[in-house]
Amino acid sequence: DIQMTQSPSSLSASVGDRVTITCQASEDISKYLNWYQQKPGKAPKLLIYDASNLATGVPSRFSGSGYGTDFTFTISSLQPEDIATYYCQQYDDLLLIAFGQGTRLDIK
Amino acid sequence: QLQLQESGPGLVKPSETLSLTCSVSGGSVSSSSSYWGWVRQPPGKGLEWIGSVHYSGSTYYNPSLKSRVTVSADTSSNQFSLKLSSVTAADTAVYYCARTAYYFRVVIIGFEFWGQGSLVTVSS
Protein backbone atom coordinates (compact mmCIF):
# COMPACT_ATOMS: atom_id res chain seq x y z
CA ASP A 1 0.00 0.00 0.00
CA ILE A 2 1.11 3.54 -0.73
CA GLN A 3 1.70 5.55 2.42
CA MET A 4 1.22 9.32 2.60
CA THR A 5 3.18 11.51 4.97
CA GLN A 6 1.67 14.95 5.43
CA SER A 7 3.42 17.76 7.32
CA PRO A 8 3.21 19.69 9.46
CA SER A 9 0.41 18.23 11.58
CA SER A 10 -0.49 21.72 12.78
CA LEU A 11 0.39 25.23 11.77
CA SER A 12 -0.24 28.74 13.05
CA ALA A 13 0.03 31.71 10.71
CA SER A 14 -1.05 35.32 10.47
CA VAL A 15 -3.56 36.80 8.06
CA GLY A 16 -1.74 37.60 4.83
CA ASP A 17 0.98 34.99 5.36
CA ARG A 18 2.01 32.48 2.76
CA VAL A 19 1.24 28.98 4.04
CA THR A 20 2.73 25.75 2.74
CA ILE A 21 1.81 22.14 3.49
CA THR A 22 3.63 19.16 2.08
CA CYS A 23 2.65 15.61 1.32
CA GLN A 24 5.07 12.82 0.47
CA ALA A 25 4.14 9.50 -1.06
CA SER A 26 6.03 6.29 -0.31
CA GLU A 27 6.28 5.58 -4.02
CA ASP A 28 5.72 7.37 -7.31
CA ILE A 29 2.05 8.35 -7.71
CA SER A 30 2.50 10.49 -10.82
CA LYS A 31 0.09 13.45 -10.54
CA TYR A 32 -2.60 11.57 -8.65
CA LEU A 33 -2.80 13.80 -5.61
CA ASN A 34 -5.74 15.89 -4.41
CA TRP A 35 -6.12 18.43 -1.61
CA TYR A 36 -9.15 19.08 0.61
CA GLN A 37 -10.24 21.65 3.15
CA GLN A 38 -12.42 20.62 6.06
CA LYS A 39 -14.04 23.00 8.50
CA PRO A 40 -15.39 21.76 11.86
CA GLY A 41 -18.64 19.86 11.54
CA LYS A 42 -18.58 20.01 7.75
CA ALA A 43 -17.79 17.61 4.96
CA PRO A 44 -14.43 18.03 3.23
CA LYS A 45 -14.23 20.28 0.19
CA LEU A 46 -12.11 19.41 -2.83
CA LEU A 47 -9.71 22.29 -3.54
CA ILE A 48 -7.02 20.92 -5.85
CA TYR A 49 -7.16 17.87 -8.09
CA ASP A 50 -4.36 16.04 -9.89
CA ALA A 51 -1.70 17.93 -7.98
CA SER A 52 -2.13 21.38 -9.48
CA ASN A 53 -5.63 21.97 -10.84
CA LEU A 54 -8.07 24.23 -9.06
CA ALA A 55 -11.53 22.74 -8.47
CA THR A 56 -14.55 24.75 -9.53
CA GLY A 57 -15.16 27.89 -7.50
CA VAL A 58 -11.96 27.66 -5.46
CA PRO A 59 -10.17 31.00 -4.95
CA SER A 60 -6.92 31.48 -6.81
CA ARG A 61 -4.93 32.03 -3.60
CA PHE A 62 -4.98 28.24 -3.28
CA SER A 63 -2.50 26.30 -5.40
CA GLY A 64 -0.78 22.96 -5.61
CA SER A 65 2.35 21.59 -7.21
CA GLY A 66 4.44 18.47 -7.40
CA TYR A 67 4.78 15.17 -9.22
CA GLY A 68 5.93 11.70 -8.33
CA THR A 69 6.47 11.53 -4.58
CA ASP A 70 6.63 15.14 -3.37
CA PHE A 71 3.73 17.54 -3.38
CA THR A 72 3.06 21.01 -2.00
CA PHE A 73 -0.12 22.90 -1.19
CA THR A 74 0.08 26.68 -0.84
CA ILE A 75 -2.17 29.46 0.33
CA SER A 76 -0.59 32.63 -1.07
CA SER A 77 -2.20 35.04 1.37
CA LEU A 78 -3.97 33.52 4.35
CA GLN A 79 -7.51 34.74 4.98
CA PRO A 80 -9.51 34.28 8.21
CA GLU A 81 -11.95 31.97 6.44
CA ASP A 82 -9.10 29.61 5.54
CA ILE A 83 -8.90 28.33 9.10
CA ALA A 84 -9.55 24.60 8.70
CA THR A 85 -7.88 21.22 8.51
CA TYR A 86 -6.31 20.34 5.17
CA TYR A 87 -5.84 16.82 3.82
CA CYS A 88 -3.96 15.41 0.89
CA GLN A 89 -5.37 12.33 -0.82
CA GLN A 90 -3.71 10.03 -3.31
CA TYR A 91 -5.07 7.39 -5.62
CA ASP A 92 -3.43 4.71 -7.69
CA ASP A 93 -4.03 2.78 -10.90
CA LEU A 94 -6.24 0.33 -8.98
CA LEU A 95 -8.39 3.28 -7.86
CA LEU A 96 -7.43 2.70 -4.25
CA ILE A 97 -7.48 5.86 -2.17
CA ALA A 98 -5.53 7.04 0.88
CA PHE A 99 -5.69 10.29 2.82
CA GLY A 100 -2.86 12.05 4.55
CA GLN A 101 -3.01 12.60 8.29
CA GLY A 102 -4.19 16.19 8.00
CA THR A 103 -2.80 19.63 8.84
CA ARG A 104 -4.68 21.80 11.28
CA LEU A 105 -4.28 25.47 10.35
CA ASP A 106 -5.16 28.28 12.71
CA ILE A 107 -4.57 31.99 13.07
CA LYS A 108 -1.60 33.21 15.09
CA GLN B 1 -27.13 20.42 -8.34
CA LEU B 2 -26.07 16.99 -7.14
CA GLN B 3 -27.06 16.19 -3.57
CA LEU B 4 -26.22 13.17 -1.45
CA GLN B 5 -27.91 12.14 1.79
CA GLU B 6 -26.83 9.39 4.16
CA SER B 7 -29.38 7.41 6.12
CA GLY B 8 -29.25 4.53 8.58
CA PRO B 9 -29.10 3.66 12.27
CA GLY B 10 -27.11 5.98 14.49
CA LEU B 11 -26.39 3.21 16.99
CA VAL B 12 -25.07 -0.26 16.23
CA LYS B 13 -24.17 -2.99 18.70
CA PRO B 14 -20.69 -4.52 18.76
CA SER B 15 -20.26 -7.54 16.45
CA GLU B 16 -23.28 -6.51 14.37
CA THR B 17 -23.35 -5.10 10.84
CA LEU B 18 -23.41 -1.38 10.16
CA SER B 19 -25.63 -0.51 7.20
CA LEU B 20 -25.89 2.90 5.57
CA THR B 21 -27.57 4.11 2.41
CA CYS B 22 -26.76 7.18 0.35
CA SER B 23 -29.62 8.67 -1.65
CA VAL B 24 -28.60 10.63 -4.73
CA SER B 25 -30.62 13.48 -6.21
CA GLY B 26 -29.80 15.82 -9.06
CA GLY B 27 -27.72 13.11 -10.70
CA SER B 28 -27.68 9.43 -11.53
CA VAL B 29 -25.92 6.54 -9.89
CA SER B 30 -25.90 5.03 -13.40
CA SER B 31 -23.55 7.71 -14.70
CA SER B 32 -20.55 6.06 -16.36
CA SER B 33 -18.38 9.01 -15.39
CA SER B 34 -18.95 8.68 -11.65
CA TYR B 35 -17.62 6.55 -8.84
CA TRP B 36 -19.50 6.60 -5.56
CA GLY B 37 -17.66 6.21 -2.30
CA TRP B 38 -17.72 6.08 1.47
CA VAL B 39 -15.31 7.94 3.75
CA ARG B 40 -15.36 7.91 7.52
CA GLN B 41 -13.94 10.11 10.26
CA PRO B 42 -13.68 8.97 13.90
CA PRO B 43 -14.36 11.77 16.38
CA GLY B 44 -11.42 14.17 16.47
CA LYS B 45 -9.44 12.16 13.91
CA GLY B 46 -8.63 12.19 10.21
CA LEU B 47 -10.36 10.91 7.11
CA GLU B 48 -10.34 7.25 6.11
CA TRP B 49 -11.53 5.97 2.74
CA ILE B 50 -13.67 2.86 3.07
CA GLY B 51 -14.59 1.87 -0.45
CA SER B 52 -16.05 2.91 -3.79
CA VAL B 53 -18.42 1.51 -6.40
CA HIS B 54 -19.15 2.11 -10.06
CA TYR B 55 -22.63 1.44 -11.48
CA SER B 56 -21.11 -1.33 -13.60
CA GLY B 57 -20.60 -3.27 -10.39
CA SER B 58 -16.88 -2.68 -10.00
CA THR B 59 -15.89 -2.19 -6.40
CA TYR B 60 -12.76 -0.93 -4.70
CA TYR B 61 -11.99 -1.35 -1.02
CA ASN B 62 -9.52 -0.10 1.54
CA PRO B 63 -7.26 -3.11 2.10
CA SER B 64 -7.44 -2.63 5.86
CA LEU B 65 -11.24 -2.98 5.82
CA LYS B 66 -11.78 -5.19 2.80
CA SER B 67 -12.68 -8.34 4.70
CA ARG B 68 -15.59 -6.58 6.44
CA VAL B 69 -16.89 -4.16 3.79
CA THR B 70 -19.44 -4.36 1.00
CA VAL B 71 -20.31 -1.32 -1.12
CA SER B 72 -23.03 -1.67 -3.74
CA ALA B 73 -25.09 0.50 -6.07
CA ASP B 74 -28.83 0.23 -6.75
CA THR B 75 -29.59 2.01 -10.00
CA SER B 76 -33.35 1.44 -9.72
CA SER B 77 -33.55 3.48 -6.54
CA ASN B 78 -30.64 5.81 -7.37
CA GLN B 79 -28.87 4.88 -4.17
CA PHE B 80 -25.69 3.20 -3.08
CA SER B 81 -24.96 1.50 0.21
CA LEU B 82 -22.34 0.46 2.71
CA LYS B 83 -22.26 -2.64 4.90
CA LEU B 84 -19.55 -3.05 7.50
CA SER B 85 -19.64 -6.28 9.46
CA SER B 86 -18.36 -7.29 12.88
CA VAL B 87 -18.17 -3.72 14.13
CA THR B 88 -16.33 -2.63 17.25
CA ALA B 89 -16.05 0.67 19.09
CA ALA B 90 -13.21 1.57 16.73
CA ASP B 91 -15.78 1.84 13.93
CA THR B 92 -17.54 4.72 15.68
CA ALA B 93 -17.29 7.62 13.25
CA VAL B 94 -19.05 10.10 11.03
CA TYR B 95 -19.66 8.28 7.75
CA TYR B 96 -19.77 10.34 4.56
CA CYS B 97 -20.97 9.30 1.14
CA ALA B 98 -19.40 11.07 -1.80
CA ARG B 99 -19.02 11.23 -5.59
CA THR B 100 -15.89 11.62 -7.63
CA ALA B 101 -15.06 14.71 -9.64
CA TYR B 102 -15.25 14.93 -13.42
CA TYR B 103 -13.22 17.53 -15.30
CA PHE B 104 -12.57 17.88 -19.01
CA ARG B 105 -14.11 14.47 -19.69
CA VAL B 106 -11.81 12.76 -17.21
CA VAL B 107 -12.88 11.08 -13.99
CA ILE B 108 -10.83 12.35 -11.11
CA ILE B 109 -10.58 9.90 -8.25
CA GLY B 110 -11.20 12.62 -5.72
CA PHE B 111 -14.50 13.38 -4.08
CA GLU B 112 -16.12 16.62 -5.14
CA PHE B 113 -19.66 16.04 -3.89
CA TRP B 114 -20.34 14.95 -0.33
CA GLY B 115 -23.25 14.15 1.91
CA GLN B 116 -23.55 15.95 5.23
CA GLY B 117 -22.29 12.93 7.15
CA SER B 118 -23.97 10.46 9.49
CA LEU B 119 -22.65 9.73 12.97
CA VAL B 120 -22.67 6.04 13.77
CA THR B 121 -21.86 4.96 17.31
CA VAL B 122 -20.96 1.38 18.12
CA SER B 123 -22.04 0.58 21.64
CA SER B 124 -24.04 -1.99 23.54
PDB file of C-alpha atoms in Angstrom:
ATOM      1  CA  ASP A   1       0.000   0.000   0.000  1.00  0.00           C
ATOM      2  CA  ILE A   2       1.113   3.539  -0.730  1.00  0.00           C
ATOM      3  CA  GLN A   3       1.697   5.553   2.419  1.00  0.00           C
ATOM      4  CA  MET A   4       1.217   9.319   2.601  1.00  0.00           C
ATOM      5  CA  THR A   5       3.179  11.512   4.973  1.00  0.00           C
ATOM      6  CA  GLN A   6       1.673  14.953   5.427  1.00  0.00           C
ATOM      7  CA  SER A   7       3.419  17.756   7.318  1.00  0.00           C
ATOM      8  CA  PRO A   8       3.205  19.690   9.463  1.00  0.00           C
ATOM      9  CA  SER A   9       0.407  18.233  11.578  1.00  0.00           C
ATOM     10  CA  SER A  10      -0.489  21.715  12.783  1.00  0.00           C
ATOM     11  CA  LEU A  11       0.394  25.227  11.771  1.00  0.00           C
ATOM     12  CA  SER A  12      -0.237  28.742  13.049  1.00  0.00           C
ATOM     13  CA  ALA A  13       0.025  31.706  10.712  1.00  0.00           C
ATOM     14  CA  SER A  14      -1.051  35.319  10.471  1.00  0.00           C
ATOM     15  CA  VAL A  15      -3.559  36.801   8.055  1.00  0.00           C
ATOM     16  CA  GLY A  16      -1.736  37.603   4.831  1.00  0.00           C
ATOM     17  CA  ASP A  17       0.978  34.991   5.362  1.00  0.00           C
ATOM     18  CA  ARG A  18       2.010  32.482   2.756  1.00  0.00           C
ATOM     19  CA  VAL A  19       1.236  28.984   4.037  1.00  0.00           C
ATOM     20  CA  THR A  20       2.730  25.754   2.737  1.00  0.00           C
ATOM     21  CA  ILE A  21       1.813  22.143   3.491  1.00  0.00           C
ATOM     22  CA  THR A  22       3.635  19.156   2.079  1.00  0.00           C
ATOM     23  CA  CYS A  23       2.650  15.608   1.315  1.00  0.00           C
ATOM     24  CA  GLN A  24       5.072  12.823   0.471  1.00  0.00           C
ATOM     25  CA  ALA A  25       4.144   9.495  -1.057  1.00  0.00           C
ATOM     26  CA  SER A  26       6.031   6.293  -0.305  1.00  0.00           C
ATOM     27  CA  GLU A  27       6.280   5.584  -4.019  1.00  0.00           C
ATOM     28  CA  ASP A  28       5.720   7.367  -7.311  1.00  0.00           C
ATOM     29  CA  ILE A  29       2.052   8.348  -7.710  1.00  0.00           C
ATOM     30  CA  SER A  30       2.496  10.493 -10.822  1.00  0.00           C
ATOM     31  CA  LYS A  31       0.089  13.445 -10.544  1.00  0.00           C
ATOM     32  CA  TYR A  32      -2.601  11.565  -8.649  1.00  0.00           C
ATOM     33  CA  LEU A  33      -2.797  13.804  -5.605  1.00  0.00           C
ATOM     34  CA  ASN A  34      -5.736  15.886  -4.410  1.00  0.00           C
ATOM     35  CA  TRP A  35      -6.120  18.429  -1.610  1.00  0.00           C
ATOM     36  CA  TYR A  36      -9.148  19.083   0.606  1.00  0.00           C
ATOM     37  CA  GLN A  37     -10.240  21.655   3.146  1.00  0.00           C
ATOM     38  CA  GLN A  38     -12.421  20.615   6.059  1.00  0.00           C
ATOM     39  CA  LYS A  39     -14.038  22.996   8.499  1.00  0.00           C
ATOM     40  CA  PRO A  40     -15.389  21.764  11.859  1.00  0.00           C
ATOM     41  CA  GLY A  41     -18.644  19.857  11.539  1.00  0.00           C
ATOM     42  CA  LYS A  42     -18.581  20.006   7.751  1.00  0.00           C
ATOM     43  CA  ALA A  43     -17.787  17.606   4.955  1.00  0.00           C
ATOM     44  CA  PRO A  44     -14.427  18.032   3.231  1.00  0.00           C
ATOM     45  CA  LYS A  45     -14.232  20.279   0.187  1.00  0.00           C
ATOM     46  CA  LEU A  46     -12.106  19.415  -2.832  1.00  0.00           C
ATOM     47  CA  LEU A  47      -9.711  22.295  -3.545  1.00  0.00           C
ATOM     48  CA  ILE A  48      -7.017  20.924  -5.855  1.00  0.00           C
ATOM     49  CA  TYR A  49      -7.156  17.866  -8.093  1.00  0.00           C
ATOM     50  CA  ASP A  50      -4.364  16.040  -9.891  1.00  0.00           C
ATOM     51  CA  ALA A  51      -1.697  17.933  -7.982  1.00  0.00           C
ATOM     52  CA  SER A  52      -2.135  21.385  -9.479  1.00  0.00           C
ATOM     53  CA  ASN A  53      -5.631  21.967 -10.844  1.00  0.00           C
ATOM     54  CA  LEU A  54      -8.072  24.232  -9.060  1.00  0.00           C
ATOM     55  CA  ALA A  55     -11.526  22.744  -8.474  1.00  0.00           C
ATOM     56  CA  THR A  56     -14.551  24.749  -9.533  1.00  0.00           C
ATOM     57  CA  GLY A  57     -15.159  27.890  -7.502  1.00  0.00           C
ATOM     58  CA  VAL A  58     -11.959  27.658  -5.463  1.00  0.00           C
ATOM     59  CA  PRO A  59     -10.169  30.998  -4.952  1.00  0.00           C
ATOM     60  CA  SER A  60      -6.920  31.484  -6.808  1.00  0.00           C
ATOM     61  CA  ARG A  61      -4.934  32.030  -3.597  1.00  0.00           C
ATOM     62  CA  PHE A  62      -4.980  28.236  -3.278  1.00  0.00           C
ATOM     63  CA  SER A  63      -2.498  26.301  -5.396  1.00  0.00           C
ATOM     64  CA  GLY A  64      -0.779  22.961  -5.611  1.00  0.00           C
ATOM     65  CA  SER A  65       2.351  21.591  -7.205  1.00  0.00           C
ATOM     66  CA  GLY A  66       4.436  18.473  -7.401  1.00  0.00           C
ATOM     67  CA  TYR A  67       4.776  15.169  -9.215  1.00  0.00           C
ATOM     68  CA  GLY A  68       5.932  11.698  -8.335  1.00  0.00           C
ATOM     69  CA  THR A  69       6.469  11.534  -4.582  1.00  0.00           C
ATOM     70  CA  ASP A  70       6.632  15.137  -3.367  1.00  0.00           C
ATOM     71  CA  PHE A  71       3.730  17.544  -3.376  1.00  0.00           C
ATOM     72  CA  THR A  72       3.060  21.011  -2.003  1.00  0.00           C
ATOM     73  CA  PHE A  73      -0.124  22.899  -1.190  1.00  0.00           C
ATOM     74  CA  THR A  74       0.079  26.676  -0.839  1.00  0.00           C
ATOM     75  CA  ILE A  75      -2.172  29.463   0.329  1.00  0.00           C
ATOM     76  CA  SER A  76      -0.594  32.626  -1.066  1.00  0.00           C
ATOM     77  CA  SER A  77      -2.204  35.041   1.374  1.00  0.00           C
ATOM     78  CA  LEU A  78      -3.973  33.519   4.352  1.00  0.00           C
ATOM     79  CA  GLN A  79      -7.511  34.742   4.985  1.00  0.00           C
ATOM     80  CA  PRO A  80      -9.513  34.277   8.214  1.00  0.00           C
ATOM     81  CA  GLU A  81     -11.954  31.972   6.437  1.00  0.00           C
ATOM     82  CA  ASP A  82      -9.095  29.612   5.538  1.00  0.00           C
ATOM     83  CA  ILE A  83      -8.903  28.326   9.101  1.00  0.00           C
ATOM     84  CA  ALA A  84      -9.553  24.604   8.702  1.00  0.00           C
ATOM     85  CA  THR A  85      -7.884  21.225   8.508  1.00  0.00           C
ATOM     86  CA  TYR A  86      -6.310  20.343   5.173  1.00  0.00           C
ATOM     87  CA  TYR A  87      -5.842  16.822   3.816  1.00  0.00           C
ATOM     88  CA  CYS A  88      -3.957  15.406   0.893  1.00  0.00           C
ATOM     89  CA  GLN A  89      -5.370  12.334  -0.825  1.00  0.00           C
ATOM     90  CA  GLN A  90      -3.705  10.031  -3.310  1.00  0.00           C
ATOM     91  CA  TYR A  91      -5.073   7.389  -5.625  1.00  0.00           C
ATOM     92  CA  ASP A  92      -3.426   4.706  -7.689  1.00  0.00           C
ATOM     93  CA  ASP A  93      -4.033   2.776 -10.897  1.00  0.00           C
ATOM     94  CA  LEU A  94      -6.244   0.329  -8.979  1.00  0.00           C
ATOM     95  CA  LEU A  95      -8.387   3.284  -7.861  1.00  0.00           C
ATOM     96  CA  LEU A  96      -7.431   2.702  -4.247  1.00  0.00           C
ATOM     97  CA  ILE A  97      -7.475   5.858  -2.166  1.00  0.00           C
ATOM     98  CA  ALA A  98      -5.527   7.040   0.877  1.00  0.00           C
ATOM     99  CA  PHE A  99      -5.689  10.285   2.819  1.00  0.00           C
ATOM    100  CA  GLY A 100      -2.858  12.054   4.553  1.00  0.00           C
ATOM    101  CA  GLN A 101      -3.007  12.596   8.289  1.00  0.00           C
ATOM    102  CA  GLY A 102      -4.193  16.190   8.002  1.00  0.00           C
ATOM    103  CA  THR A 103      -2.802  19.628   8.841  1.00  0.00           C
ATOM    104  CA  ARG A 104      -4.681  21.799  11.277  1.00  0.00           C
ATOM    105  CA  LEU A 105      -4.283  25.467  10.355  1.00  0.00           C
ATOM    106  CA  ASP A 106      -5.165  28.280  12.712  1.00  0.00           C
ATOM    107  CA  ILE A 107      -4.568  31.993  13.074  1.00  0.00           C
ATOM    108  CA  LYS A 108      -1.602  33.212  15.087  1.00  0.00           C
TER     109      LYS A 108
ATOM    110  CA  GLN B   1     -27.133  20.418  -8.339  1.00  0.00           C
ATOM    111  CA  LEU B   2     -26.073  16.987  -7.140  1.00  0.00           C
ATOM    112  CA  GLN B   3     -27.065  16.185  -3.570  1.00  0.00           C
ATOM    113  CA  LEU B   4     -26.219  13.169  -1.446  1.00  0.00           C
ATOM    114  CA  GLN B   5     -27.911  12.144   1.790  1.00  0.00           C
ATOM    115  CA  GLU B   6     -26.828   9.388   4.163  1.00  0.00           C
ATOM    116  CA  SER B   7     -29.379   7.405   6.120  1.00  0.00           C
ATOM    117  CA  GLY B   8     -29.249   4.533   8.577  1.00  0.00           C
ATOM    118  CA  PRO B   9     -29.099   3.660  12.271  1.00  0.00           C
ATOM    119  CA  GLY B  10     -27.110   5.976  14.489  1.00  0.00           C
ATOM    120  CA  LEU B  11     -26.390   3.215  16.988  1.00  0.00           C
ATOM    121  CA  VAL B  12     -25.065  -0.265  16.228  1.00  0.00           C
ATOM    122  CA  LYS B  13     -24.173  -2.993  18.701  1.00  0.00           C
ATOM    123  CA  PRO B  14     -20.685  -4.522  18.757  1.00  0.00           C
ATOM    124  CA  SER B  15     -20.260  -7.537  16.451  1.00  0.00           C
ATOM    125  CA  GLU B  16     -23.276  -6.509  14.373  1.00  0.00           C
ATOM    126  CA  THR B  17     -23.347  -5.099  10.837  1.00  0.00           C
ATOM    127  CA  LEU B  18     -23.409  -1.382  10.163  1.00  0.00           C
ATOM    128  CA  SER B  19     -25.628  -0.508   7.198  1.00  0.00           C
ATOM    129  CA  LEU B  20     -25.887   2.904   5.568  1.00  0.00           C
ATOM    130  CA  THR B  21     -27.572   4.108   2.407  1.00  0.00           C
ATOM    131  CA  CYS B  22     -26.759   7.178   0.345  1.00  0.00           C
ATOM    132  CA  SER B  23     -29.617   8.670  -1.651  1.00  0.00           C
ATOM    133  CA  VAL B  24     -28.604  10.625  -4.730  1.00  0.00           C
ATOM    134  CA  SER B  25     -30.619  13.483  -6.211  1.00  0.00           C
ATOM    135  CA  GLY B  26     -29.799  15.817  -9.058  1.00  0.00           C
ATOM    136  CA  GLY B  27     -27.716  13.109 -10.695  1.00  0.00           C
ATOM    137  CA  SER B  28     -27.676   9.425 -11.532  1.00  0.00           C
ATOM    138  CA  VAL B  29     -25.916   6.537  -9.893  1.00  0.00           C
ATOM    139  CA  SER B  30     -25.899   5.030 -13.400  1.00  0.00           C
ATOM    140  CA  SER B  31     -23.545   7.706 -14.698  1.00  0.00           C
ATOM    141  CA  SER B  32     -20.554   6.058 -16.356  1.00  0.00           C
ATOM    142  CA  SER B  33     -18.381   9.014 -15.390  1.00  0.00           C
ATOM    143  CA  SER B  34     -18.951   8.678 -11.649  1.00  0.00           C
ATOM    144  CA  TYR B  35     -17.623   6.554  -8.835  1.00  0.00           C
ATOM    145  CA  TRP B  36     -19.502   6.598  -5.561  1.00  0.00           C
ATOM    146  CA  GLY B  37     -17.659   6.213  -2.300  1.00  0.00           C
ATOM    147  CA  TRP B  38     -17.718   6.082   1.474  1.00  0.00           C
ATOM    148  CA  VAL B  39     -15.311   7.941   3.748  1.00  0.00           C
ATOM    149  CA  ARG B  40     -15.365   7.913   7.524  1.00  0.00           C
ATOM    150  CA  GLN B  41     -13.943  10.107  10.258  1.00  0.00           C
ATOM    151  CA  PRO B  42     -13.682   8.967  13.896  1.00  0.00           C
ATOM    152  CA  PRO B  43     -14.357  11.767  16.384  1.00  0.00           C
ATOM    153  CA  GLY B  44     -11.416  14.166  16.465  1.00  0.00           C
ATOM    154  CA  LYS B  45      -9.439  12.163  13.914  1.00  0.00           C
ATOM    155  CA  GLY B  46      -8.630  12.187  10.211  1.00  0.00           C
ATOM    156  CA  LEU B  47     -10.358  10.905   7.105  1.00  0.00           C
ATOM    157  CA  GLU B  48     -10.343   7.247   6.111  1.00  0.00           C
ATOM    158  CA  TRP B  49     -11.528   5.971   2.742  1.00  0.00           C
ATOM    159  CA  ILE B  50     -13.670   2.859   3.072  1.00  0.00           C
ATOM    160  CA  GLY B  51     -14.589   1.874  -0.453  1.00  0.00           C
ATOM    161  CA  SER B  52     -16.054   2.909  -3.794  1.00  0.00           C
ATOM    162  CA  VAL B  53     -18.419   1.509  -6.396  1.00  0.00           C
ATOM    163  CA  HIS B  54     -19.151   2.111 -10.064  1.00  0.00           C
ATOM    164  CA  TYR B  55     -22.629   1.443 -11.477  1.00  0.00           C
ATOM    165  CA  SER B  56     -21.105  -1.327 -13.603  1.00  0.00           C
ATOM    166  CA  GLY B  57     -20.603  -3.265 -10.388  1.00  0.00           C
ATOM    167  CA  SER B  58     -16.881  -2.678 -10.004  1.00  0.00           C
ATOM    168  CA  THR B  59     -15.890  -2.189  -6.399  1.00  0.00           C
ATOM    169  CA  TYR B  60     -12.760  -0.928  -4.700  1.00  0.00           C
ATOM    170  CA  TYR B  61     -11.986  -1.346  -1.016  1.00  0.00           C
ATOM    171  CA  ASN B  62      -9.517  -0.099   1.542  1.00  0.00           C
ATOM    172  CA  PRO B  63      -7.256  -3.110   2.099  1.00  0.00           C
ATOM    173  CA  SER B  64      -7.441  -2.626   5.857  1.00  0.00           C
ATOM    174  CA  LEU B  65     -11.238  -2.981   5.821  1.00  0.00           C
ATOM    175  CA  LYS B  66     -11.777  -5.194   2.796  1.00  0.00           C
ATOM    176  CA  SER B  67     -12.679  -8.343   4.704  1.00  0.00           C
ATOM    177  CA  ARG B  68     -15.590  -6.579   6.438  1.00  0.00           C
ATOM    178  CA  VAL B  69     -16.885  -4.162   3.786  1.00  0.00           C
ATOM    179  CA  THR B  70     -19.441  -4.359   1.004  1.00  0.00           C
ATOM    180  CA  VAL B  71     -20.315  -1.325  -1.122  1.00  0.00           C
ATOM    181  CA  SER B  72     -23.029  -1.665  -3.740  1.00  0.00           C
ATOM    182  CA  ALA B  73     -25.094   0.499  -6.068  1.00  0.00           C
ATOM    183  CA  ASP B  74     -28.827   0.233  -6.748  1.00  0.00           C
ATOM    184  CA  THR B  75     -29.586   2.008 -10.000  1.00  0.00           C
ATOM    185  CA  SER B  76     -33.347   1.441  -9.716  1.00  0.00           C
ATOM    186  CA  SER B  77     -33.551   3.479  -6.535  1.00  0.00           C
ATOM    187  CA  ASN B  78     -30.639   5.807  -7.367  1.00  0.00           C
ATOM    188  CA  GLN B  79     -28.869   4.880  -4.166  1.00  0.00           C
ATOM    189  CA  PHE B  80     -25.688   3.196  -3.077  1.00  0.00           C
ATOM    190  CA  SER B  81     -24.960   1.503   0.207  1.00  0.00           C
ATOM    191  CA  LEU B  82     -22.337   0.456   2.711  1.00  0.00           C
ATOM    192  CA  LYS B  83     -22.263  -2.639   4.895  1.00  0.00           C
ATOM    193  CA  LEU B  84     -19.546  -3.052   7.501  1.00  0.00           C
ATOM    194  CA  SER B  85     -19.639  -6.281   9.459  1.00  0.00           C
ATOM    195  CA  SER B  86     -18.364  -7.288  12.882  1.00  0.00           C
ATOM    196  CA  VAL B  87     -18.168  -3.721  14.126  1.00  0.00           C
ATOM    197  CA  THR B  88     -16.333  -2.628  17.253  1.00  0.00           C
ATOM    198  CA  ALA B  89     -16.047   0.665  19.089  1.00  0.00           C
ATOM    199  CA  ALA B  90     -13.211   1.569  16.729  1.00  0.00           C
ATOM    200  CA  ASP B  91     -15.781   1.837  13.931  1.00  0.00           C
ATOM    201  CA  THR B  92     -17.536   4.720  15.681  1.00  0.00           C
ATOM    202  CA  ALA B  93     -17.292   7.617  13.247  1.00  0.00           C
ATOM    203  CA  VAL B  94     -19.047  10.097  11.028  1.00  0.00           C
ATOM    204  CA  TYR B  95     -19.663   8.284   7.753  1.00  0.00           C
ATOM    205  CA  TYR B  96     -19.771  10.338   4.562  1.00  0.00           C
ATOM    206  CA  CYS B  97     -20.968   9.297   1.140  1.00  0.00           C
ATOM    207  CA  ALA B  98     -19.402  11.073  -1.803  1.00  0.00           C
ATOM    208  CA  ARG B  99     -19.020  11.225  -5.587  1.00  0.00           C
ATOM    209  CA  THR B 100     -15.891  11.621  -7.629  1.00  0.00           C
ATOM    210  CA  ALA B 101     -15.059  14.711  -9.643  1.00  0.00           C
ATOM    211  CA  TYR B 102     -15.246  14.931 -13.421  1.00  0.00           C
ATOM    212  CA  TYR B 103     -13.217  17.528 -15.300  1.00  0.00           C
ATOM    213  CA  PHE B 104     -12.571  17.877 -19.011  1.00  0.00           C
ATOM    214  CA  ARG B 105     -14.112  14.466 -19.686  1.00  0.00           C
ATOM    215  CA  VAL B 106     -11.807  12.761 -17.209  1.00  0.00           C
ATOM    216  CA  VAL B 107     -12.880  11.080 -13.995  1.00  0.00           C
ATOM    217  CA  ILE B 108     -10.831  12.352 -11.106  1.00  0.00           C
ATOM    218  CA  ILE B 109     -10.583   9.902  -8.247  1.00  0.00           C
ATOM    219  CA  GLY B 110     -11.201  12.620  -5.716  1.00  0.00           C
ATOM    220  CA  PHE B 111     -14.501  13.382  -4.079  1.00  0.00           C
ATOM    221  CA  GLU B 112     -16.125  16.620  -5.139  1.00  0.00           C
ATOM    222  CA  PHE B 113     -19.663  16.042  -3.890  1.00  0.00           C
ATOM    223  CA  TRP B 114     -20.338  14.953  -0.326  1.00  0.00           C
ATOM    224  CA  GLY B 115     -23.245  14.152   1.914  1.00  0.00           C
ATOM    225  CA  GLN B 116     -23.546  15.945   5.234  1.00  0.00           C
ATOM    226  CA  GLY B 117     -22.294  12.931   7.151  1.00  0.00           C
ATOM    227  CA  SER B 118     -23.969  10.456   9.493  1.00  0.00           C
ATOM    228  CA  LEU B 119     -22.652   9.733  12.971  1.00  0.00           C
ATOM    229  CA  VAL B 120     -22.668   6.039  13.774  1.00  0.00           C
ATOM    230  CA  THR B 121     -21.861   4.957  17.308  1.00  0.00           C
ATOM    231  CA  VAL B 122     -20.960   1.375  18.122  1.00  0.00           C
ATOM    232  CA  SER B 123     -22.038   0.579  21.638  1.00  0.00           C
ATOM    233  CA  SER B 124     -24.035  -1.991  23.543  1.00  0.00           C
TER     234      SER B 124
END
